[in-house]
């Protein structure tokens, strides 16, 4: 009666399952990306931190990854050494006769990572998609 031929839907069903699995695993993928980026930022910051006693370098920490209500994610890089803020942004000398410029360890590292971010995320996303969809 009809000469339309036949169509094999197995590839379409396989693609559907892969897309569903990809969607399910995406939040974990994003959290892994955030953790990696925080680690990269920490490494860059530590490398830029001046060393006298080593306390300032050892003081850097990555906080918890917190999911925000609007769907965003928040992670903190902190340094609990009491003078870290003064080394980062600068300070007045003890006798208040001059100014010591800041080293901007974290600030410069953030800017550098921001420039590298598109390339890093492109590679990670490509790998993620190849894992789920193949080539």
mmCIF file of C-alpha atoms in Angstrom:
data_model
loop_
_atom_site.group_PDB
_atom_site.id
_atom_site.type_symbol
_atom_site.label_atom_id
_atom_site.label_comp_id
_atom_site.label_asym_id
_atom_site.label_seq_id
_atom_site.Cartn_x
_atom_site.Cartn_y
_atom_site.Cartn_z
ATOM 1 C CA UNK A 1 0.000 0.000 0.000
ATOM 2 C CA UNK A 2 2.603 2.553 0.982
ATOM 3 C CA UNK A 3 6.060 2.696 -0.583
ATOM 4 C CA UNK A 4 7.684 4.989 1.963
ATOM 5 C CA UNK A 5 10.276 2.472 3.061
ATOM 6 C CA UNK A 6 11.498 1.692 6.543
ATOM 7 C CA UNK A 7 13.414 3.701 9.087
ATOM 8 C CA UNK A 8 15.620 2.411 11.902
ATOM 9 C CA UNK A 9 15.045 4.439 15.064
ATOM 10 C CA UNK A 10 17.702 2.667 17.151
ATOM 11 C CA UNK A 11 20.270 5.446 16.624
ATOM 12 C CA UNK A 12 17.732 8.105 17.579
ATOM 13 C CA UNK A 13 16.808 6.183 20.749
ATOM 14 C CA UNK A 14 20.509 5.773 21.572
ATOM 15 C CA UNK A 15 21.041 9.530 21.106
ATOM 16 C CA UNK A 16 18.050 10.239 23.354
ATOM 17 C CA UNK A 17 19.479 8.032 26.128
ATOM 18 C CA UNK A 18 22.907 9.661 25.766
ATOM 19 C CA UNK A 19 21.384 13.129 25.985
ATOM 20 C CA UNK A 20 19.376 12.174 29.068
ATOM 21 C CA UNK A 21 22.503 10.760 30.744
ATOM 22 C CA UNK A 22 24.445 13.860 29.720
ATOM 23 C CA UNK A 23 21.783 16.127 31.250
ATOM 24 C CA UNK A 24 21.726 14.076 34.462
ATOM 25 C CA UNK A 25 25.525 14.214 34.859
ATOM 26 C CA UNK A 26 25.896 17.895 33.925
ATOM 27 C CA UNK A 27 25.664 19.341 37.482
ATOM 28 C CA UNK A 28 28.496 17.048 38.626
ATOM 29 C CA UNK A 29 30.505 18.040 35.551
ATOM 30 C CA UNK A 30 30.066 21.731 36.360
ATOM 31 C CA UNK A 31 31.066 21.187 39.990
ATOM 32 C CA UNK A 32 34.205 19.363 38.809
ATOM 33 C CA UNK A 33 34.968 22.303 36.509
ATOM 34 C CA UNK A 34 34.531 24.763 39.377
ATOM 35 C CA UNK A 35 36.833 22.717 41.615
ATOM 36 C CA UNK A 36 39.478 22.529 38.886
ATOM 37 C CA UNK A 37 39.282 26.265 38.236
ATOM 38 C CA UNK A 38 39.543 26.980 41.961
ATOM 39 C CA UNK A 39 42.594 24.715 42.112
ATOM 40 C CA UNK A 40 44.185 26.520 39.195
ATOM 41 C CA UNK A 41 43.467 29.869 40.833
ATOM 42 C CA UNK A 42 44.949 28.659 44.107
ATOM 43 C CA UNK A 43 48.116 27.425 42.365
ATOM 44 C CA UNK A 44 48.572 30.722 40.515
ATOM 45 C CA UNK A 45 47.985 32.711 43.704
ATOM 46 C CA UNK A 46 50.432 30.659 45.755
ATOM 47 C CA UNK A 47 53.085 31.051 43.062
ATOM 48 C CA UNK A 48 52.660 34.861 43.176
ATOM 49 C CA UNK A 49 52.738 35.055 46.974
ATOM 50 C CA UNK A 50 56.002 36.449 48.363
ATOM 51 C CA UNK A 51 57.894 34.249 50.813
ATOM 52 C CA UNK A 52 59.538 35.406 54.020
ATOM 53 C CA UNK A 53 58.546 32.704 56.478
ATOM 54 C CA UNK A 54 56.250 30.719 54.168
ATOM 55 C CA UNK A 55 53.233 31.319 56.412
ATOM 56 C CA UNK A 56 51.487 33.489 53.837
ATOM 57 C CA UNK A 57 51.864 30.870 51.114
ATOM 58 C CA UNK A 58 50.692 28.077 53.404
ATOM 59 C CA UNK A 59 47.662 30.151 54.438
ATOM 60 C CA UNK A 60 45.778 29.886 51.130
ATOM 61 C CA UNK A 61 42.696 27.614 51.159
ATOM 62 C CA UNK A 62 39.820 26.663 48.881
ATOM 63 C CA UNK A 63 36.409 26.789 50.561
ATOM 64 C CA UNK A 64 33.364 24.634 49.961
ATOM 65 C CA UNK A 65 31.559 24.732 46.627
ATOM 66 C CA UNK A 66 28.141 26.219 47.446
ATOM 67 C CA UNK A 67 25.200 26.081 45.061
ATOM 68 C CA UNK A 68 23.296 29.376 45.007
ATOM 69 C CA UNK A 69 19.485 29.613 44.776
ATOM 70 C CA UNK A 70 19.578 31.201 41.297
ATOM 71 C CA UNK A 71 21.516 28.251 39.902
ATOM 72 C CA UNK A 72 24.981 29.744 40.301
ATOM 73 C CA UNK A 73 27.887 28.341 42.247
ATOM 74 C CA UNK A 74 30.141 30.035 44.806
ATOM 75 C CA UNK A 75 33.586 29.026 46.015
ATOM 76 C CA UNK A 76 35.974 31.107 48.115
ATOM 77 C CA UNK A 77 39.741 31.295 48.048
ATOM 78 C CA UNK A 78 40.866 32.547 51.467
ATOM 79 C CA UNK A 79 44.001 33.280 53.438
ATOM 80 C CA UNK A 80 43.631 33.483 57.208
ATOM 81 C CA UNK A 81 47.092 34.921 57.827
ATOM 82 C CA UNK A 82 46.374 38.235 59.548
ATOM 83 C CA UNK A 83 48.539 40.363 57.253
ATOM 84 C CA UNK A 84 47.455 38.751 53.952
ATOM 85 C CA UNK A 85 45.123 41.637 53.148
ATOM 86 C CA UNK A 86 47.954 44.164 53.562
ATOM 87 C CA UNK A 87 50.287 42.214 51.289
ATOM 88 C CA UNK A 88 47.524 41.855 48.690
ATOM 89 C CA UNK A 89 46.388 45.486 48.559
ATOM 90 C CA UNK A 90 49.234 47.457 50.144
ATOM 91 C CA UNK A 91 49.509 49.374 53.392
ATOM 92 C CA UNK A 92 50.926 52.420 55.134
ATOM 93 C CA UNK A 93 54.403 51.988 56.644
ATOM 94 C CA UNK A 94 54.728 51.566 60.401
ATOM 95 C CA UNK A 95 55.762 55.176 60.948
ATOM 96 C CA UNK A 96 53.050 56.323 58.535
ATOM 97 C CA UNK A 97 55.614 58.049 56.357
ATOM 98 C CA UNK A 98 55.068 56.066 53.192
ATOM 99 C CA UNK A 99 53.121 53.428 51.340
ATOM 100 C CA UNK A 100 54.035 49.813 50.573
ATOM 101 C CA UNK A 101 52.463 48.731 47.294
ATOM 102 C CA UNK A 102 50.382 45.577 47.261
ATOM 103 C CA UNK A 103 51.453 42.405 45.464
ATOM 104 C CA UNK A 104 47.910 41.626 44.199
ATOM 105 C CA UNK A 105 48.594 37.885 44.289
ATOM 106 C CA UNK A 106 44.937 36.865 44.127
ATOM 107 C CA UNK A 107 43.754 39.790 42.012
ATOM 108 C CA UNK A 108 46.305 39.194 39.234
ATOM 109 C CA UNK A 109 45.725 35.440 39.358
ATOM 110 C CA UNK A 110 41.960 35.971 38.931
ATOM 111 C CA UNK A 111 42.559 38.204 35.907
ATOM 112 C CA UNK A 112 44.938 35.674 34.346
ATOM 113 C CA UNK A 113 42.513 32.795 34.896
ATOM 114 C CA UNK A 114 39.685 34.860 33.428
ATOM 115 C CA UNK A 115 41.694 35.262 30.202
ATOM 116 C CA UNK A 116 42.419 31.512 30.098
ATOM 117 C CA UNK A 117 38.861 30.478 30.993
ATOM 118 C CA UNK A 118 37.337 30.222 27.488
ATOM 119 C CA UNK A 119 40.074 27.869 26.274
ATOM 120 C CA UNK A 120 39.972 25.730 29.418
ATOM 121 C CA UNK A 121 36.190 25.378 29.344
ATOM 122 C CA UNK A 122 36.103 24.710 25.615
ATOM 123 C CA UNK A 123 38.472 21.749 26.043
ATOM 124 C CA UNK A 124 36.587 20.387 29.051
ATOM 125 C CA UNK A 125 33.184 20.731 27.366
ATOM 126 C CA UNK A 126 34.448 19.119 24.166
ATOM 127 C CA UNK A 127 35.783 16.160 26.157
ATOM 128 C CA UNK A 128 32.488 15.902 28.077
ATOM 129 C CA UNK A 129 30.442 15.891 24.875
ATOM 130 C CA UNK A 130 32.713 13.335 23.194
ATOM 131 C CA UNK A 131 32.331 11.104 26.254
ATOM 132 C CA UNK A 132 28.539 11.173 25.945
ATOM 133 C CA UNK A 133 27.962 11.555 22.227
ATOM 134 C CA UNK A 134 31.046 10.061 20.644
ATOM 135 C CA UNK A 135 32.679 11.589 17.633
#
